[in-house]
PDB file of C-alpha atoms in Angstrom:
ATOM      1  CA  UNK A  89     -16.311  13.759 -40.752  1.00 56.00           C
ATOM      2  CA  UNK A  90     -18.265  10.580 -41.374  1.00 51.00           C
ATOM      3  CA  UNK A  91     -19.674   8.356 -38.648  1.00 48.00           C
ATOM      4  CA  UNK A  92     -16.866   5.760 -38.866  1.00 42.00           C
ATOM      5  CA  UNK A  93     -14.198   8.452 -38.508  1.00 41.00           C
ATOM      6  CA  UNK A  94     -15.953   9.907 -35.468  1.00 47.00           C
ATOM      7  CA  UNK A  95     -16.085   6.480 -33.832  1.00 46.00           C
ATOM      8  CA  UNK A  96     -12.390   5.844 -34.529  1.00 38.00           C
ATOM      9  CA  UNK A  97     -11.423   9.274 -33.169  1.00 41.00           C
ATOM     10  CA  UNK A  98     -13.539   8.654 -30.057  1.00 47.00           C
ATOM     11  CA  UNK A  99     -11.886   5.271 -29.492  1.00 51.00           C
ATOM     12  CA  UNK A 100      -8.417   6.767 -29.983  1.00 45.00           C
ATOM     13  CA  UNK A 101      -9.147   9.582 -27.526  1.00 44.00           C
ATOM     14  CA  UNK A 102     -10.557   7.097 -25.002  1.00 46.00           C
ATOM     15  CA  UNK A 103      -7.480   4.871 -25.254  1.00 45.00           C
ATOM     16  CA  UNK A 104      -5.142   7.856 -24.943  1.00 47.00           C
ATOM     17  CA  UNK A 105      -7.060   9.147 -21.928  1.00 47.00           C
ATOM     18  CA  UNK A 106      -7.153   5.696 -20.316  1.00 43.00           C
ATOM     19  CA  UNK A 107      -3.393   5.316 -20.802  1.00 43.00           C
ATOM     20  CA  UNK A 108      -2.751   8.692 -19.195  1.00 41.00           C
ATOM     21  CA  UNK A 109      -5.106   7.826 -16.323  1.00 43.00           C
ATOM     22  CA  UNK A 110      -3.494   4.464 -15.539  1.00 41.00           C
ATOM     23  CA  UNK A 111       0.014   5.890 -15.893  1.00 44.00           C
ATOM     24  CA  UNK A 112      -0.727   8.733 -13.473  1.00 44.00           C
ATOM     25  CA  UNK A 113      -2.099   6.274 -10.922  1.00 49.00           C
ATOM     26  CA  UNK A 114       0.961   4.031 -11.263  1.00 49.00           C
ATOM     27  CA  UNK A 115       3.294   6.974 -10.784  1.00 51.00           C
ATOM     28  CA  UNK A 116       1.304   8.207  -7.796  1.00 50.00           C
ATOM     29  CA  UNK A 117       1.372   4.783  -6.159  1.00 48.00           C
ATOM     30  CA  UNK A 118       5.108   4.558  -6.762  1.00 54.00           C
ATOM     31  CA  UNK A 119       5.583   7.852  -4.912  1.00 76.00           C
ATOM     32  CA  UNK A 120       4.071   6.618  -1.669  1.00 94.00           C
ATOM     33  CA  UNK A 121       5.807   3.470  -0.445  1.00 96.00           C
ATOM     34  CA  UNK A 122       3.993   3.783   2.901  1.00 96.00           C
ATOM     35  CA  UNK A 123       0.576   3.373   1.265  1.00 96.00           C
ATOM     36  CA  UNK A 124       1.990   0.609  -0.919  1.00 96.00           C
ATOM     37  CA  UNK A 125       3.222  -1.237   2.183  1.00 95.00           C
ATOM     38  CA  UNK A 126      -0.180  -0.852   3.824  1.00 94.00           C
ATOM     39  CA  UNK A 127      -2.113  -2.084   0.787  1.00 95.00           C
ATOM     40  CA  UNK A 128       0.250  -4.735  -0.582  1.00 94.00           C
ATOM     41  CA  UNK A 129       2.051  -6.161   2.440  1.00 93.00           C
ATOM     42  CA  UNK A 130       0.511  -5.311   5.785  1.00 94.00           C
ATOM     43  CA  UNK A 131      -3.267  -5.580   5.361  1.00 95.00           C
ATOM     44  CA  UNK A 132      -3.187  -8.802   3.304  1.00 95.00           C
ATOM     45  CA  UNK A 133      -0.728 -10.350   5.771  1.00 92.00           C
ATOM     46  CA  UNK A 134      -2.849  -9.401   8.768  1.00 92.00           C
ATOM     47  CA  UNK A 135      -5.993 -10.757   7.122  1.00 94.00           C
ATOM     48  CA  UNK A 136      -4.168 -13.962   6.249  1.00 94.00           C
ATOM     49  CA  UNK A 137      -3.224 -14.235   9.929  1.00 91.00           C
ATOM     50  CA  UNK A 138      -6.929 -14.172  10.816  1.00 92.00           C
ATOM     51  CA  UNK A 139      -7.819 -10.546  11.494  1.00 91.00           C
ATOM     52  CA  UNK A 140     -10.916  -8.979  10.013  1.00 92.00           C
ATOM     53  CA  UNK A 141     -10.418  -6.289   7.357  1.00 94.00           C
ATOM     54  CA  UNK A 142     -11.171  -3.398   9.743  1.00 94.00           C
ATOM     55  CA  UNK A 143      -8.805  -4.787  12.398  1.00 93.00           C
ATOM     56  CA  UNK A 144      -6.069  -5.315   9.821  1.00 93.00           C
ATOM     57  CA  UNK A 145      -6.598  -1.800   8.471  1.00 96.00           C
ATOM     58  CA  UNK A 146      -6.433  -0.295  11.961  1.00 94.00           C
ATOM     59  CA  UNK A 147      -3.207  -2.075  12.926  1.00 94.00           C
ATOM     60  CA  UNK A 148      -1.564  -1.404   9.585  1.00 95.00           C
ATOM     61  CA  UNK A 149      -2.513   2.279   9.593  1.00 96.00           C
ATOM     62  CA  UNK A 150      -0.943   2.581  13.041  1.00 95.00           C
ATOM     63  CA  UNK A 151       2.216   0.832  11.789  1.00 95.00           C
ATOM     64  CA  UNK A 152       2.343   3.036   8.692  1.00 96.00           C
ATOM     65  CA  UNK A 153       1.997   6.213  10.763  1.00 96.00           C
ATOM     66  CA  UNK A 154       4.741   5.067  13.145  1.00 95.00           C
ATOM     67  CA  UNK A 155       7.023   4.275  10.216  1.00 96.00           C
ATOM     68  CA  UNK A 156       6.311   7.697   8.664  1.00 96.00           C
ATOM     69  CA  UNK A 157       7.545   9.352  11.871  1.00 96.00           C
ATOM     70  CA  UNK A 158      10.813   7.416  11.737  1.00 96.00           C
ATOM     71  CA  UNK A 159      11.656   7.222   8.018  1.00 97.00           C
ATOM     72  CA  UNK A 160      11.685   9.609   5.087  1.00 96.00           C
ATOM     73  CA  UNK A 161       9.916   8.403   1.964  1.00 96.00           C
ATOM     74  CA  UNK A 162      13.244   7.530   0.330  1.00 96.00           C
ATOM     75  CA  UNK A 163      14.539   5.701   3.408  1.00 97.00           C
ATOM     76  CA  UNK A 164      11.331   3.725   3.743  1.00 97.00           C
ATOM     77  CA  UNK A 165      11.314   2.864   0.068  1.00 96.00           C
ATOM     78  CA  UNK A 166      14.767   1.319   0.557  1.00 96.00           C
ATOM     79  CA  UNK A 167      13.623  -0.569   3.657  1.00 97.00           C
ATOM     80  CA  UNK A 168      10.553  -1.894   1.859  1.00 96.00           C
ATOM     81  CA  UNK A 169      12.606  -2.975  -1.154  1.00 96.00           C
ATOM     82  CA  UNK A 170      15.056  -4.765   1.135  1.00 96.00           C
ATOM     83  CA  UNK A 171      12.168  -6.514   2.912  1.00 95.00           C
ATOM     84  CA  UNK A 172      10.661  -7.634  -0.382  1.00 95.00           C
ATOM     85  CA  UNK A 173      14.052  -8.932  -1.501  1.00 97.00           C
ATOM     86  CA  UNK A 174      14.240 -11.180   1.559  1.00 96.00           C
ATOM     87  CA  UNK A 175      16.405  -9.068   3.885  1.00 97.00           C
ATOM     88  CA  UNK A 176      15.727 -10.460   7.370  1.00 96.00           C
ATOM     89  CA  UNK A 177      16.839  -7.269   9.128  1.00 97.00           C
ATOM     90  CA  UNK A 178      14.411  -5.140   7.095  1.00 96.00           C
ATOM     91  CA  UNK A 179      11.606  -7.623   7.741  1.00 94.00           C
ATOM     92  CA  UNK A 180      12.394  -7.596  11.457  1.00 95.00           C
ATOM     93  CA  UNK A 181      12.280  -3.790  11.499  1.00 95.00           C
ATOM     94  CA  UNK A 182       8.872  -3.710   9.807  1.00 93.00           C
ATOM     95  CA  UNK A 183       7.629  -6.464  12.097  1.00 92.00           C
ATOM     96  CA  UNK A 184       8.671  -4.563  15.239  1.00 92.00           C
ATOM     97  CA  UNK A 185       6.607  -1.507  14.247  1.00 91.00           C
ATOM     98  CA  UNK A 186       3.662  -3.696  13.285  1.00 90.00           C
ATOM     99  CA  UNK A 187       3.747  -5.789  16.475  1.00 91.00           C
ATOM    100  CA  UNK A 188       3.390  -2.751  18.716  1.00 90.00           C
ATOM    101  CA  UNK A 189       0.337  -1.603  16.791  1.00 92.00           C
ATOM    102  CA  UNK A 190      -1.270  -5.020  16.540  1.00 92.00           C
ATOM    103  CA  UNK A 191      -0.818  -5.561  20.272  1.00 91.00           C
ATOM    104  CA  UNK A 192      -3.132  -2.553  20.730  1.00 89.00           C
ATOM    105  CA  UNK A 193      -5.647  -3.936  18.229  1.00 88.00           C
ATOM    106  CA  UNK A 194      -5.658  -7.342  19.935  1.00 87.00           C
ATOM    107  CA  UNK A 195      -6.157  -5.724  23.349  1.00 88.00           C
ATOM    108  CA  UNK A 196      -9.196  -3.903  21.979  1.00 86.00           C
ATOM    109  CA  UNK A 197     -10.588  -7.165  20.584  1.00 84.00           C
ATOM    110  CA  UNK A 198     -10.053  -9.032  23.842  1.00 84.00           C
ATOM    111  CA  UNK A 199     -11.503  -6.362  26.111  1.00 84.00           C
ATOM    112  CA  UNK A 200     -14.460  -5.150  24.046  1.00 73.00           C
TER     113      UNK A 200
END
């Protein structure tokens, strides 16, 4: 095999491997709507509201754990989809779990 062929084979193998890697990560992320909610919705929203990253992470992890106790993965995936599609009831449900947790975070901030 000449040098050009080796380079082309290496590039092809890299691209195939990269495609498999990114696909597996996309599938894995799709399987955990709780982590998706934490990363995509909750933490950015809390930071936008003025909390530091660690405070946002703490409150959102608490909310995620509370939601995991109440909902199966499939149920939560439906709730999250409804929220993202503008369903006020779904948003209110997510907000109620988050508020309880963020009340604790704010108490810790105030009484440190």
